[in-house]
CSV table of C-alpha atoms in Angstrom, one decimal:
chain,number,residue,atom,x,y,z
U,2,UNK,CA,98.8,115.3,81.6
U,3,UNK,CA,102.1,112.9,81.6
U,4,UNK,CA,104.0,112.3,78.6
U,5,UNK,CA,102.3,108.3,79.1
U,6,UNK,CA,98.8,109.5,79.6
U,7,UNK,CA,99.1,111.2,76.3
U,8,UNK,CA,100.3,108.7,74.6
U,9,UNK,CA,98.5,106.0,75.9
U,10,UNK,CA,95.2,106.8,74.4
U,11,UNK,CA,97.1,106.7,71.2
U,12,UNK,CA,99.0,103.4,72.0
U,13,UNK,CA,96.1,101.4,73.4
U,14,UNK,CA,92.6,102.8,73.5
U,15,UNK,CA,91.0,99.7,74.8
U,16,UNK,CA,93.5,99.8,78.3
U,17,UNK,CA,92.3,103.7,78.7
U,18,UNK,CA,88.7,103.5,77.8
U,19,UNK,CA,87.9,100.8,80.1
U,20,UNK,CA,90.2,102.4,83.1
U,21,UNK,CA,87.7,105.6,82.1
U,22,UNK,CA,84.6,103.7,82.2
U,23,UNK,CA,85.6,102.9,86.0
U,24,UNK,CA,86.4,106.2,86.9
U,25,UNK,CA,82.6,106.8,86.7
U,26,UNK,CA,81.8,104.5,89.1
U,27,UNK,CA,82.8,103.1,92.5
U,28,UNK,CA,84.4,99.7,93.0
U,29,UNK,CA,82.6,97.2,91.3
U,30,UNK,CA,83.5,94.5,93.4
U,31,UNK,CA,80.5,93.8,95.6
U,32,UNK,CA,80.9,90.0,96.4
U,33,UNK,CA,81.9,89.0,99.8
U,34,UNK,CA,84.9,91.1,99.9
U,35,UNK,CA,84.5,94.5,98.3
U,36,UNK,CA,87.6,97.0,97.2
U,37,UNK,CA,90.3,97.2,99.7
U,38,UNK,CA,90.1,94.2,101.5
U,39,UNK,CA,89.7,92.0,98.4
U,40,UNK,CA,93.0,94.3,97.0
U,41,UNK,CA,94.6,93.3,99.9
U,42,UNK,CA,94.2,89.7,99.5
U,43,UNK,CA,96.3,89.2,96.0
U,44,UNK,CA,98.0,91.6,93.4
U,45,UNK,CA,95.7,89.1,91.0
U,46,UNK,CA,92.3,90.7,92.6
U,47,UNK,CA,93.3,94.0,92.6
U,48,UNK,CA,94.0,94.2,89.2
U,49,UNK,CA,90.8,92.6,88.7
U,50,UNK,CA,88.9,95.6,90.0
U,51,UNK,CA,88.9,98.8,87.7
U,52,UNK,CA,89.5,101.0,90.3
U,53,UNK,CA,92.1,98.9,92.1
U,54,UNK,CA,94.0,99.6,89.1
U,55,UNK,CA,93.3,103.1,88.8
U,56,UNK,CA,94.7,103.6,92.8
U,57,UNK,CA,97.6,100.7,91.8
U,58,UNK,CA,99.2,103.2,89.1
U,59,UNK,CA,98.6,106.1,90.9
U,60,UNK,CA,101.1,104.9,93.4
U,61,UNK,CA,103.1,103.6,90.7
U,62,UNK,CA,103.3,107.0,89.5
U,63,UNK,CA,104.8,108.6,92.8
U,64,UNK,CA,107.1,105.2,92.3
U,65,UNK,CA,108.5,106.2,88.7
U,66,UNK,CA,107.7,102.2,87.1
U,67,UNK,CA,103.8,103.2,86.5
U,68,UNK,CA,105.3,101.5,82.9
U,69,UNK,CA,104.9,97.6,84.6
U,70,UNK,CA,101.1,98.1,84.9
U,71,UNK,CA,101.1,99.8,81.7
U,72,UNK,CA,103.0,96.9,80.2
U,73,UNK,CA,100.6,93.8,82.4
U,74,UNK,CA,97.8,95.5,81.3
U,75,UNK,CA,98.8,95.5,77.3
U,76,UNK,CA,99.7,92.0,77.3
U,77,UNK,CA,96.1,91.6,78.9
U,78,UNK,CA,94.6,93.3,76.0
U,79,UNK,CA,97.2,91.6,73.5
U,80,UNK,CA,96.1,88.2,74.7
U,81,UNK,CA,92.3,89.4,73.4
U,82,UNK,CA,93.0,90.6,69.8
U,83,UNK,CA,91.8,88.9,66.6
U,84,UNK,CA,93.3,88.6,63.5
U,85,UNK,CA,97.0,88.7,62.4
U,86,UNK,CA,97.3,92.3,61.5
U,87,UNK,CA,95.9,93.7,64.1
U,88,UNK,CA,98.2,91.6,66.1
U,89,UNK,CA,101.0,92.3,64.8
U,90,UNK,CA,100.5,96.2,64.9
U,91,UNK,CA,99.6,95.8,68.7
U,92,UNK,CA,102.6,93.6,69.0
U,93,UNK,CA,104.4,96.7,67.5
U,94,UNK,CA,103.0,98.8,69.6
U,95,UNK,CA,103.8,97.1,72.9
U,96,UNK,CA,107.1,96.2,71.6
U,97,UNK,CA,107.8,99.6,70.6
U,98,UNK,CA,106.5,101.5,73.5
U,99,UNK,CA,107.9,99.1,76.5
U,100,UNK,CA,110.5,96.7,75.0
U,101,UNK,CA,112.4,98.2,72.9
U,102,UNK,CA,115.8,99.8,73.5
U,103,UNK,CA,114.3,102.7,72.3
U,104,UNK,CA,110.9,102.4,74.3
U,105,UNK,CA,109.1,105.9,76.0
U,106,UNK,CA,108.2,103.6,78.6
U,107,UNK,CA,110.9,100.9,78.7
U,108,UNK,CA,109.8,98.0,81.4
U,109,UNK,CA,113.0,95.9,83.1
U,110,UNK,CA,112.7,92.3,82.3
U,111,UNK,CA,115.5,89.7,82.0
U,112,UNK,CA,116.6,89.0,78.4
U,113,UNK,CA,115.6,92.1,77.1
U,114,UNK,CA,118.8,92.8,75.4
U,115,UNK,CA,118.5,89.3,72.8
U,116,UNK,CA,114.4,91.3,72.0
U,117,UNK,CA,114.3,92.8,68.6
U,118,UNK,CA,111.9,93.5,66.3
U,119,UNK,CA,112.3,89.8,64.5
U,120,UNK,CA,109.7,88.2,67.1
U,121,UNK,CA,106.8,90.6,65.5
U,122,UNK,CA,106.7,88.9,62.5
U,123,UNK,CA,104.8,86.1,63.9
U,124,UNK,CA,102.7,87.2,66.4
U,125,UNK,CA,101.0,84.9,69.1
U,126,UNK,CA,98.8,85.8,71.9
U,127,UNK,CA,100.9,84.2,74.7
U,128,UNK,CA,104.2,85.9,72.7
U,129,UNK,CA,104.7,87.9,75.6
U,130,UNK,CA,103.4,85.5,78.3
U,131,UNK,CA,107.1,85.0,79.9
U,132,UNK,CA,107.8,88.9,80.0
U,133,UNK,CA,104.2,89.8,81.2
U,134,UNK,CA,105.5,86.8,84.0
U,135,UNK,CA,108.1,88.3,85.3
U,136,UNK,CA,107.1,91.8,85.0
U,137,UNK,CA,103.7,90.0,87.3
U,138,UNK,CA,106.5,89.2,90.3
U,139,UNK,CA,107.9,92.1,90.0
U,140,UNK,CA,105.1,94.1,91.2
U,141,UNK,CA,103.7,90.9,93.1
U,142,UNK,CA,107.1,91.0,95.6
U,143,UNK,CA,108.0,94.3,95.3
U,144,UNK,CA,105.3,97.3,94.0
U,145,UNK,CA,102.7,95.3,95.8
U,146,UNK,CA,103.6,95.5,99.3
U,147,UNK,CA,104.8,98.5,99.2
U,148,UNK,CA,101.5,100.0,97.5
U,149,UNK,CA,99.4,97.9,100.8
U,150,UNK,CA,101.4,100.3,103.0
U,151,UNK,CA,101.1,103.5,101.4
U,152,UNK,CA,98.9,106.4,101.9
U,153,UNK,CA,96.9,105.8,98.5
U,154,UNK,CA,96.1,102.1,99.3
U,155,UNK,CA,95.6,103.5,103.0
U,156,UNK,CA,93.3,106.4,102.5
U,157,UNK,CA,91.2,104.5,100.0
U,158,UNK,CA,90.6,102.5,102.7
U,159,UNK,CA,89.9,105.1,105.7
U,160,UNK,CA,87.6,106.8,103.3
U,161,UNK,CA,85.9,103.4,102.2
U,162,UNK,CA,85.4,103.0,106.1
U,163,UNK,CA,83.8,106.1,106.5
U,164,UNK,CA,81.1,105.2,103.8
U,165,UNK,CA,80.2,101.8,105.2
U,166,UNK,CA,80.0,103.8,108.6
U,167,UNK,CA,77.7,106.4,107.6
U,168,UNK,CA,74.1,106.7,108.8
U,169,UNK,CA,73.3,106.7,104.9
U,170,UNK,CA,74.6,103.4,104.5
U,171,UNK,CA,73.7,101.8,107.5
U,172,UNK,CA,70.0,103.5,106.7
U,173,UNK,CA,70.3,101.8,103.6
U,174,UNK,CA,71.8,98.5,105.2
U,175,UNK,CA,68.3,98.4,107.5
U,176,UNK,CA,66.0,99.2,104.6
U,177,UNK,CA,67.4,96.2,102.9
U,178,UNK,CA,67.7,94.3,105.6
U,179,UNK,CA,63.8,94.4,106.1
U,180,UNK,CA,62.7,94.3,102.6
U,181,UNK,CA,64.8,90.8,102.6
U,182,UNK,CA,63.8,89.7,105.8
U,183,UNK,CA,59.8,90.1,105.7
């Protein structure tokens, strides 16, 4: 277990239970394009897909800035949260664990050094729209291409191939195929 997959249960149990829930499953993305090719279209629709994600920070990982995801994805959640408390001690949380000069998981976005600990007091949900932005494009033009090249992104889709390829799936391709088609 990393030092931010321990914490990150602690820090934002929403982000990790639903990243769990999709661990169960395959891809959920069954409309006309289905995991790997609708990754490959946008950064936008693989981090859409559960397990987009899931293979996204994996590479991120191996990359050492696994933190941008982390930080996208709490903003995500941020935008979502109800009342001024609770929005305030998430603000905290985000601030504290990716924006602070102190942060365990300290993300690289422009300004950072004029942040302090004055903008919690009156939490929005678009408070960290411009930072969640930036941090976007920098996975979009840089993370993103790289992670469409790489043996995770790659091998994902080899072994995605293979399914769609076997006589399981094509068996099961016919069967529907008739049942629809009678």
């Amino acid at each position: 277990l990393s030092w931010n997959e321990a914490l990150l249960p602690a820090v934002f149990p929403p982000i990790r239970l639903k990243i769990n829930d999709s661990e169960c499953h395959p891809s959920s993305s069954h409309q006309s394009l289905k995991g790997t090719s609708k990754w490959a279209t946008s950064l936008e629709n693989l981090l859409e897909d559960p397990e987009g994600v899931k293979r996204f920070r994996e590479f991120l990982k191996k990359e050492f800035s696994e933190e941008n995801v982390l930080f996208w994805l709490a903003c995500e959640e941020f935008k979502k949260t109800q009342g001024k408390k609770q929005m305030q001690e998430k603000a905290k949380e985000i601030y504290m664990t990716f924006l602070s000069n102190k942060a365990s998981s300290q993300v690289n976005v422009e300004g950072q050094s004029r942040l302090n600990e004055t903008i919690l007091e009156t939490p929005h949900p678009l408070m960290f729209q411009k930072l969640q932005d930036q941090i976007f494009n920098l996975m979009k033009y840089d993370s993103y291409s790289r992670f469409l090249k790489s043996d995770v992104f790659l091998n994902h889709k080899k072994s995605e191939e293979q399914e769609e390829n076997s006589p399981e799936a094509q068996t099961a391709a016919k069967r529907a195929s008739r049942i629809y088609n009678t």
